[in-house]
């Protein structure tokens, strides 16, 4: 295919200040001229575009994503304590209702207990050598020089701290994971910058590196991976609760035993299908909360990995838990300070510094409510069907 | 933890008509009262809430997500042909710029060739029996009665067609995947309804099913899985292009050989880390396009799986491709008809029926531009570093 | 490293007939001369080397691997029915004893029910094209010409039947799996030959294939893979049994509830660790039976994948099952006709044609006995520890 | 199924000394009586059964597995240096020939460079608590008390050393991996015993453990797993070599470019199929060496995982490497001291203490020879086919 003759034009850009009402309008006018489509709703936004540098380029308007509110969600966390109204930005019907139903039941059950198990954001440079022995020697050197490397990395950041460097070797390559804590930021950018600085120090002080790559599929940013399920990316959070048998019957019209039996089958299904999440649908709650609160929605890729685990207790009560091993959230930086996004964070009492763990706990608690709600819906279906089948009048 | 004494109130709801400006305002007032937070920007939306049933519950306002425009993107597809301006809703700086850079280079290279390889949306009921032999016998019966099952399923839907039923067995359970084509809808709901009807017919006509579950982690909705990478969910799309050596140098300041070598290392890294995507960052472009065009953002979970494949040609040119095995898109239903979402689809010439394959191709083409742009950035970094290292003056 | 000056000699070989006592002795003498090591026990074999062509090259002697006998194993199969004494060739203490213990308990429980769910051996050629559309078009052509391809494949084999061709596409490549039934042979060689013939026909009748490879990691011979777990390689076999509570107590000194709870934890562990087998140790039984009966021991790689599934019944009984999705066994060809190997097959009533499904069932039944035996041992350990912990006297 | 009336008898056993010629003969007689099958070849062994305690129970005779010799294999290792004749016990024709071909070519290329990157054998106890916070607190305690735990563990073993304890958390469970070095033993038994002792100390000194399991699918003994690919089990070994273009042509009748292109396709195939080894067939060489040298053949399950990585150099030379991340070998204990097994270890200069790393290097070097040999065979096929196709005379 060759470039069409009636080639389309270049998107207008103001080299001095591209973040104004005027440049946005100019781009919309340009698009209308080129395509015949007027972006009227897209043009309706309530903030000054001057807040947008660092968030978007070629700003032209906004997507208006409906927000529904679920709650109150009762959280028994270490950082989030009490009841919350949860803003969920979504275009999928029943999503808010389903989470809301789960929140109602879990509130009666005493709330969702949440625990942050780990916290690590990484960049994962790879270093290539002439042979495997040199890669191994470099790995030893890396361990010995951790202090200097940490210093070089941390010189570039106020809030990032280099916790450690994981090493994974194959062939003549050493793959590493530089693990940081990143305060209230999600931290992909600061870890990128810090690791680049660390690698500059490394390559200046170590001979024999044939090639190095700042990233080589070991981080694994915007992707789901076993290494992140095992070793954490962002926050590793658990939400857990025990549902009394009576509550399950009342709210979910089923029993703990049925819930549990269904989990067994879907665990086997997930193991066989090679799924990255043996739970129900954590991505729904996570995506809705991410969009509402200004998180990076692309991180749904890794944040949607989950480990469900349940137990049927002797008395018919049901213990349910979900572990999110790579939940990437921020209450500072990124999209958190934008107009609607900041309001939604404030609604949760999660805007600004010192709040990121609280937000992580609220997300996890929300997810658990959705897991139990959808899990029950599938099982109640079973019950309806079984009833239908068993009760039918066969000639 | 017991329910707090000063328990928070129930979210207001108008049982007659909950989709009005007034009920949305009432909920914001309630939230302000309960939390002290005023949702002023959230309240700024430009459409009538009466369009929202089926998209959200407890509607309270909107998230305003900034949209940047990238392009023109030159697509050599079977459904999308010509140049497009791509709306990307994101809060992450550099994202639009990076995709834009890739689009510019690929436009000069003659555009992105796109191909839809397969199309299938599924529900995955599991059937449990007394023993494995009964599960096996049921599987045979299922194959024999496909016509009747198809009829039962399709009676519930105008656009859904049951293509076939995959069977996966383990223990005394038969896991199935009911594969449909779903027209221009993403189809999760219609396949759910159709499969429930099919299962009602099945359970009415087959004795011996101990339990059945409409879903058991074989679909794998809102999750990433090997079965979907192998067998497709939504659209299976390839975007491919050959970059002349000169263009790589001009736009990316590197060479095809360097790009290729970096791919080898990250392929190995991805294989070892157990990643669901051996490419760079498809989730970025997908999430931004999904939010702009009213797709279900939770589907970033499965849509972000990808298979990158590149070749270095003898003359230094570089063949790059990305295969998205489970891309879930719609141009009809879901959030596609909402105010800004519809405008963005119209901008792409993708609103309404008969357009879903065009949209799938545009998404895939966009993703490839981002892959090559970020891939190059990582490699150019390498080059800078190598230069730095090799050129430094050591005492 | 350069080739050492005092380079070692070439292994002696008789170009006319290399399978004699004399050539084997000549090689041992040569090795003694080169290394100073006399292979005295290795030289003790009881068969005529003339039976060995097709089994080994440079024959020099034998490994004597101890065989222990476990049983009687009571099998309630469709092909294996009744009691069997199972020969297990192993060097690992407790292996035979552990399987024997499981066999004893399951015999009292009424035996192991076995079911073969599927049967398919494959070669997996990949075909490369100029672009994805050509790969897709070729896929359609392949489907249309299945009859001719089948004919070309089957012309090369007496017992192989081409069941179908699976297609998996990515980039400009079509990966295929040619699925055969192979009678009583394991079938890797016959499927290789048949698929090579099929591909010769294909490449002679289809233009535009840029490259083709007879194998490209989709079979996945001698490796474990999700595709084989999903789609079967060799035999897909289930072994299942229900253990009465009293028997578990008597033989295993634990309860079904404890067994079950331990399974839950190890299921979660296996899901998180990314294991190819959520059971206990099927490879032990499989390797021991494979060596004893002349199977290809390298196939332990794929045959050791397994799907465990258990249920705790209301009355305390325990349903246990193991599904082996890629069990590769033969009763004809390969090593099955060698001296001791044939005797061991005869011991099981499994030598020769028409016996391969019987053997597959015996292997699966054996594996289940080992699963329950080791599973119980781990749990009894728990019990001992808990007892120890709870009963201790702390100052 | 009920126990058959004409139930089969109990296998004879001498409670005082079960490891004698007589008891083995008695069992053979019993089997002959029960089944009508005489185990004549099985009875032909050349050692005294009194050496067998700890290797097998119910000893009845031996499997005679043919051994072929490949070599000389030129190894440029840190522990194995020089040329070796490699004993391979197999029943699969062409296996020895194929490895031999690769050894010949790599010898001319200057041999195989081998490097041991890591060394760790583990047991993986799981600890269950009332909630996730308690599991987390226990994890911290574990880290603080490493010295005492190490002491408790090492008190039970002469050669085992506890290197560290990895922690992986989910729900209210802490999964651990106790990593040991184990001298020249494979170490599964000694790590089991040491970890049991460590856990006895732990459960005596820590309150609040609800349940603990000595093993929960995180080790993952006799199974393949991502965690072992990432974190090593047994030895992590690399074998690498650069093949000059001329040698590839001479021995393999193909070119490095073709070899490399085929690798790219099979890498993509393996990534999509979810394989645990993106190489060719390492299990073949590993199984054959394991049986010959008295290793535990069930460990083929995990030892067959591999990471292949190749590069095409500018001059047409070909760099090939294979990384075996979980190679489990011993030169002491287990089956290494048995009659033929010991001779084969001696042939390699690998019997007894201080030799296990040497053996690991020889195994890895052997595997690489097989990878290049089979890889070339597949490609030469391509070449033949392409020639055939392009050269044919179409009417």
mmCIF file of N, CA, C and O in Angstrom, chain A residues 322-372:
data_model
loop_
_atom_site.group_PDB
_atom_site.id
_atom_site.type_symbol
_atom_site.label_atom_id
_atom_site.label_comp_id
_atom_site.label_asym_id
_atom_site.label_seq_id
_atom_site.Cartn_x
_atom_site.Cartn_y
_atom_site.Cartn_z
ATOM 1 N N UNK A 322 -9.254 -12.985 48.484
ATOM 2 C CA UNK A 322 -8.640 -12.730 47.181
ATOM 3 C C UNK A 322 -7.307 -12.051 47.456
ATOM 4 O O UNK A 322 -7.205 -11.167 48.315
ATOM 5 N N UNK A 323 -6.282 -12.521 46.752
ATOM 6 C CA UNK A 323 -4.965 -11.905 46.866
ATOM 7 C C UNK A 323 -4.627 -11.269 45.522
ATOM 8 O O UNK A 323 -4.674 -11.940 44.498
ATOM 9 N N UNK A 324 -4.335 -9.989 45.550
ATOM 10 C CA UNK A 324 -3.964 -9.284 44.324
ATOM 11 C C UNK A 324 -2.466 -9.042 44.393
ATOM 12 O O UNK A 324 -1.993 -8.229 45.187
ATOM 13 N N UNK A 325 -1.696 -9.771 43.613
ATOM 14 C CA UNK A 325 -0.240 -9.722 43.799
ATOM 15 C C UNK A 325 0.438 -8.549 43.109
ATOM 16 O O UNK A 325 1.596 -8.260 43.400
ATOM 17 N N UNK A 326 -0.267 -7.886 42.201
ATOM 18 C CA UNK A 326 0.414 -6.809 41.458
ATOM 19 C C UNK A 326 -0.566 -5.668 41.198
ATOM 20 O O UNK A 326 -0.864 -5.345 40.063
ATOM 21 N N UNK A 327 -1.010 -5.095 42.294
ATOM 22 C CA UNK A 327 -1.957 -3.983 42.226
ATOM 23 C C UNK A 327 -1.182 -2.670 42.157
ATOM 24 O O UNK A 327 -0.441 -2.325 43.078
ATOM 25 N N UNK A 328 -1.405 -1.953 41.080
ATOM 26 C CA UNK A 328 -0.631 -0.737 40.864
ATOM 27 C C UNK A 328 -1.522 0.473 41.060
ATOM 28 O O UNK A 328 -2.402 0.747 40.246
ATOM 29 N N UNK A 329 -1.319 1.174 42.159
ATOM 30 C CA UNK A 329 -2.142 2.333 42.485
ATOM 31 C C UNK A 329 -1.279 3.490 42.961
ATOM 32 O O UNK A 329 -0.146 3.298 43.404
ATOM 33 N N UNK A 330 -1.843 4.675 42.832
ATOM 34 C CA UNK A 330 -1.161 5.886 43.280
ATOM 35 C C UNK A 330 -2.186 6.836 43.865
ATOM 36 O O UNK A 330 -3.366 6.812 43.493
ATOM 37 N N UNK A 331 -1.759 7.665 44.790
ATOM 38 C CA UNK A 331 -2.602 8.764 45.268
ATOM 39 C C UNK A 331 -1.887 10.090 45.034
ATOM 40 O O UNK A 331 -2.315 11.134 45.510
ATOM 41 N N UNK A 332 -0.805 10.002 44.318
ATOM 42 C CA UNK A 332 0.010 11.174 44.047
ATOM 43 C C UNK A 332 0.626 10.975 42.667
ATOM 44 O O UNK A 332 1.046 9.884 42.321
ATOM 45 N N UNK A 333 0.676 12.050 41.867
ATOM 46 C CA UNK A 333 1.263 11.937 40.537
ATOM 47 C C UNK A 333 0.320 11.282 39.548
ATOM 48 O O UNK A 333 -0.816 10.931 39.887
ATOM 49 N N UNK A 334 0.785 11.139 38.327
ATOM 50 C CA UNK A 334 -0.029 10.538 37.274
ATOM 51 C C UNK A 334 -1.320 11.303 37.106
ATOM 52 O O UNK A 334 -1.336 12.537 37.084
ATOM 53 N N UNK A 335 -2.427 10.587 37.002
ATOM 54 C CA UNK A 335 -3.715 11.239 36.783
ATOM 55 C C UNK A 335 -4.453 11.580 38.056
ATOM 56 O O UNK A 335 -5.608 12.015 38.021
ATOM 57 N N UNK A 336 -3.794 11.403 39.214
ATOM 58 C CA UNK A 336 -4.527 11.545 40.473
ATOM 59 C C UNK A 336 -4.951 12.980 40.775
ATOM 60 O O UNK A 336 -5.885 13.202 41.543
ATOM 61 N N UNK A 337 -4.229 13.950 40.181
ATOM 62 C CA UNK A 337 -4.554 15.339 40.486
ATOM 63 C C UNK A 337 -5.525 15.975 39.508
ATOM 64 O O UNK A 337 -5.863 17.159 39.651
ATOM 65 N N UNK A 338 -5.970 15.229 38.509
ATOM 66 C CA UNK A 338 -6.908 15.799 37.542
ATOM 67 C C UNK A 338 -8.254 16.063 38.213
ATOM 68 O O UNK A 338 -8.509 15.617 39.337
ATOM 69 N N UNK A 339 -9.104 16.776 37.503
ATOM 70 C CA UNK A 339 -10.297 17.350 38.130
ATOM 71 C C UNK A 339 -11.225 16.311 38.775
ATOM 72 O O UNK A 339 -11.397 16.282 40.002
ATOM 73 N N UNK A 340 -11.842 15.471 37.958
ATOM 74 C CA UNK A 340 -12.793 14.501 38.539
ATOM 75 C C UNK A 340 -12.058 13.431 39.324
ATOM 76 O O UNK A 340 -12.574 12.900 40.311
ATOM 77 N N UNK A 341 -10.874 13.104 38.875
ATOM 78 C CA UNK A 341 -10.105 12.025 39.490
ATOM 79 C C UNK A 341 -9.763 12.378 40.944
ATOM 80 O O UNK A 341 -9.882 11.541 41.846
ATOM 81 N N UNK A 342 -9.363 13.631 41.134
ATOM 82 C CA UNK A 342 -9.022 14.073 42.479
ATOM 83 C C UNK A 342 -10.260 14.052 43.376
ATOM 84 O O UNK A 342 -10.187 13.644 44.546
ATOM 85 N N UNK A 343 -11.376 14.478 42.839
ATOM 86 C CA UNK A 343 -12.601 14.452 43.646
ATOM 87 C C UNK A 343 -12.947 13.025 44.087
ATOM 88 O O UNK A 343 -13.369 12.801 45.231
ATOM 89 N N UNK A 344 -12.774 12.088 43.191
ATOM 90 C CA UNK A 344 -13.090 10.699 43.555
ATOM 91 C C UNK A 344 -12.122 10.175 44.613
ATOM 92 O O UNK A 344 -12.517 9.429 45.517
ATOM 93 N N UNK A 345 -10.847 10.553 44.502
ATOM 94 C CA UNK A 345 -9.902 10.164 45.548
ATOM 95 C C UNK A 345 -10.284 10.815 46.872
ATOM 96 O O UNK A 345 -10.229 10.187 47.937
ATOM 97 N N UNK A 346 -10.687 12.077 46.813
ATOM 98 C CA UNK A 346 -11.093 12.763 48.046
ATOM 99 C C UNK A 346 -12.324 12.097 48.670
ATOM 100 O O UNK A 346 -12.444 11.996 49.893
ATOM 101 N N UNK A 347 -13.223 11.662 47.806
ATOM 102 C CA UNK A 347 -14.424 10.972 48.307
ATOM 103 C C UNK A 347 -14.035 9.774 49.177
ATOM 104 O O UNK A 347 -14.713 9.427 50.144
ATOM 105 N N UNK A 348 -12.914 9.145 48.804
ATOM 106 C CA UNK A 348 -12.431 7.979 49.552
ATOM 107 C C UNK A 348 -11.461 8.376 50.664
ATOM 108 O O UNK A 348 -10.952 7.514 51.382
ATOM 109 N N UNK A 349 -11.215 9.685 50.790
ATOM 110 C CA UNK A 349 -10.213 10.125 51.764
ATOM 111 C C UNK A 349 -8.821 9.670 51.375
ATOM 112 O O UNK A 349 -7.985 9.390 52.222
ATOM 113 N N UNK A 350 -8.574 9.597 50.074
ATOM 114 C CA UNK A 350 -7.318 9.013 49.586
ATOM 115 C C UNK A 350 -6.507 9.950 48.704
ATOM 116 O O UNK A 350 -5.640 9.501 47.959
ATOM 117 N N UNK A 351 -6.766 11.230 48.721
ATOM 118 C CA UNK A 351 -5.979 12.096 47.864
ATOM 119 C C UNK A 351 -4.690 12.513 48.541
ATOM 120 O O UNK A 351 -4.704 12.895 49.706
ATOM 121 N N UNK A 352 -3.611 12.449 47.805
ATOM 122 C CA UNK A 352 -2.355 13.019 48.270
ATOM 123 C C UNK A 352 -1.434 12.045 48.969
ATOM 124 O O UNK A 352 -1.619 10.828 48.911
ATOM 125 N N UNK A 353 -0.444 12.589 49.669
ATOM 126 C CA UNK A 353 0.606 11.740 50.224
ATOM 127 C C UNK A 353 0.122 10.972 51.450
ATOM 128 O O UNK A 353 -0.779 11.391 52.159
ATOM 129 N N UNK A 354 0.747 9.826 51.651
ATOM 130 C CA UNK A 354 0.434 8.997 52.811
ATOM 131 C C UNK A 354 -0.864 8.232 52.690
ATOM 132 O O UNK A 354 -1.367 7.691 53.681
ATOM 133 N N UNK A 355 -1.403 8.165 51.483
ATOM 134 C CA UNK A 355 -2.712 7.548 51.333
ATOM 135 C C UNK A 355 -2.727 6.323 50.435
ATOM 136 O O UNK A 355 -3.784 5.695 50.270
ATOM 137 N N UNK A 356 -1.586 5.963 49.864
ATOM 138 C CA UNK A 356 -1.638 4.950 48.819
ATOM 139 C C UNK A 356 -2.018 3.569 49.346
ATOM 140 O O UNK A 356 -2.716 2.804 48.696
ATOM 141 N N UNK A 357 -1.581 3.268 50.557
ATOM 142 C CA UNK A 357 -1.918 1.964 51.117
ATOM 143 C C UNK A 357 -3.406 1.882 51.466
ATOM 144 O O UNK A 357 -4.024 0.824 51.364
ATOM 145 N N UNK A 358 -3.945 3.029 51.874
ATOM 146 C CA UNK A 358 -5.385 3.076 52.143
ATOM 147 C C UNK A 358 -6.151 2.774 50.858
ATOM 148 O O UNK A 358 -7.089 1.968 50.843
ATOM 149 N N UNK A 359 -5.728 3.392 49.778
ATOM 150 C CA UNK A 359 -6.405 3.147 48.511
ATOM 151 C C UNK A 359 -6.272 1.690 48.078
ATOM 152 O O UNK A 359 -7.234 1.072 47.614
ATOM 153 N N UNK A 360 -5.078 1.140 48.243
ATOM 154 C CA UNK A 360 -4.871 -0.259 47.856
ATOM 155 C C UNK A 360 -5.826 -1.174 48.627
ATOM 156 O O UNK A 360 -6.395 -2.116 48.078
ATOM 157 N N UNK A 361 -6.013 -0.876 49.909
ATOM 158 C CA UNK A 361 -6.917 -1.704 50.711
ATOM 159 C C UNK A 361 -8.373 -1.559 50.256
ATOM 160 O O UNK A 361 -9.122 -2.533 50.226
ATOM 161 N N UNK A 362 -8.753 -0.328 49.912
ATOM 162 C CA UNK A 362 -10.128 -0.126 49.439
ATOM 163 C C UNK A 362 -10.373 -0.870 48.124
ATOM 164 O O UNK A 362 -11.412 -1.500 47.930
ATOM 165 N N UNK A 363 -9.386 -0.820 47.241
ATOM 166 C CA UNK A 363 -9.529 -1.558 45.980
ATOM 167 C C UNK A 363 -9.699 -3.052 46.262
ATOM 168 O O UNK A 363 -10.601 -3.704 45.727
ATOM 169 N N UNK A 364 -8.840 -3.590 47.106
ATOM 170 C CA UNK A 364 -8.905 -5.027 47.383
ATOM 171 C C UNK A 364 -10.232 -5.404 48.026
ATOM 172 O O UNK A 364 -10.846 -6.425 47.692
ATOM 173 N N UNK A 365 -10.696 -4.590 48.957
ATOM 174 C CA UNK A 365 -11.975 -4.876 49.617
ATOM 175 C C UNK A 365 -13.115 -4.848 48.604
ATOM 176 O O UNK A 365 -14.015 -5.696 48.626
ATOM 177 N N UNK A 366 -13.062 -3.865 47.714
ATOM 178 C CA UNK A 366 -14.076 -3.779 46.665
ATOM 179 C C UNK A 366 -14.062 -5.043 45.812
ATOM 180 O O UNK A 366 -15.110 -5.629 45.511
ATOM 181 N N UNK A 367 -12.870 -5.457 45.431
ATOM 182 C CA UNK A 367 -12.752 -6.647 44.587
ATOM 183 C C UNK A 367 -13.385 -7.859 45.262
ATOM 184 O O UNK A 367 -14.123 -8.620 44.636
ATOM 185 N N UNK A 368 -13.107 -8.042 46.552
ATOM 186 C CA UNK A 368 -13.674 -9.215 47.228
ATOM 187 C C UNK A 368 -15.196 -9.190 47.195
ATOM 188 O O UNK A 368 -15.840 -10.233 47.010
ATOM 189 N N UNK A 369 -15.777 -8.012 47.365
ATOM 190 C CA UNK A 369 -17.241 -7.914 47.317
ATOM 191 C C UNK A 369 -17.769 -8.374 45.958
ATOM 192 O O UNK A 369 -18.779 -9.072 45.871
ATOM 193 N N UNK A 370 -17.080 -8.006 44.916
ATOM 194 C CA UNK A 370 -17.494 -8.418 43.585
ATOM 195 C C UNK A 370 -17.294 -9.896 43.342
ATOM 196 O O UNK A 370 -18.097 -10.552 42.657
ATOM 197 N N UNK A 371 -16.241 -10.451 43.924
ATOM 198 C CA UNK A 371 -15.994 -11.885 43.754
ATOM 199 C C UNK A 371 -17.127 -12.702 44.355
ATOM 200 O O UNK A 371 -17.633 -13.637 43.747
ATOM 201 N N UNK A 372 -17.524 -12.316 45.568
ATOM 202 C CA UNK A 372 -18.564 -13.091 46.246
ATOM 203 C C UNK A 372 -19.911 -12.869 45.591
ATOM 204 O O UNK A 372 -20.736 -13.781 45.524
#
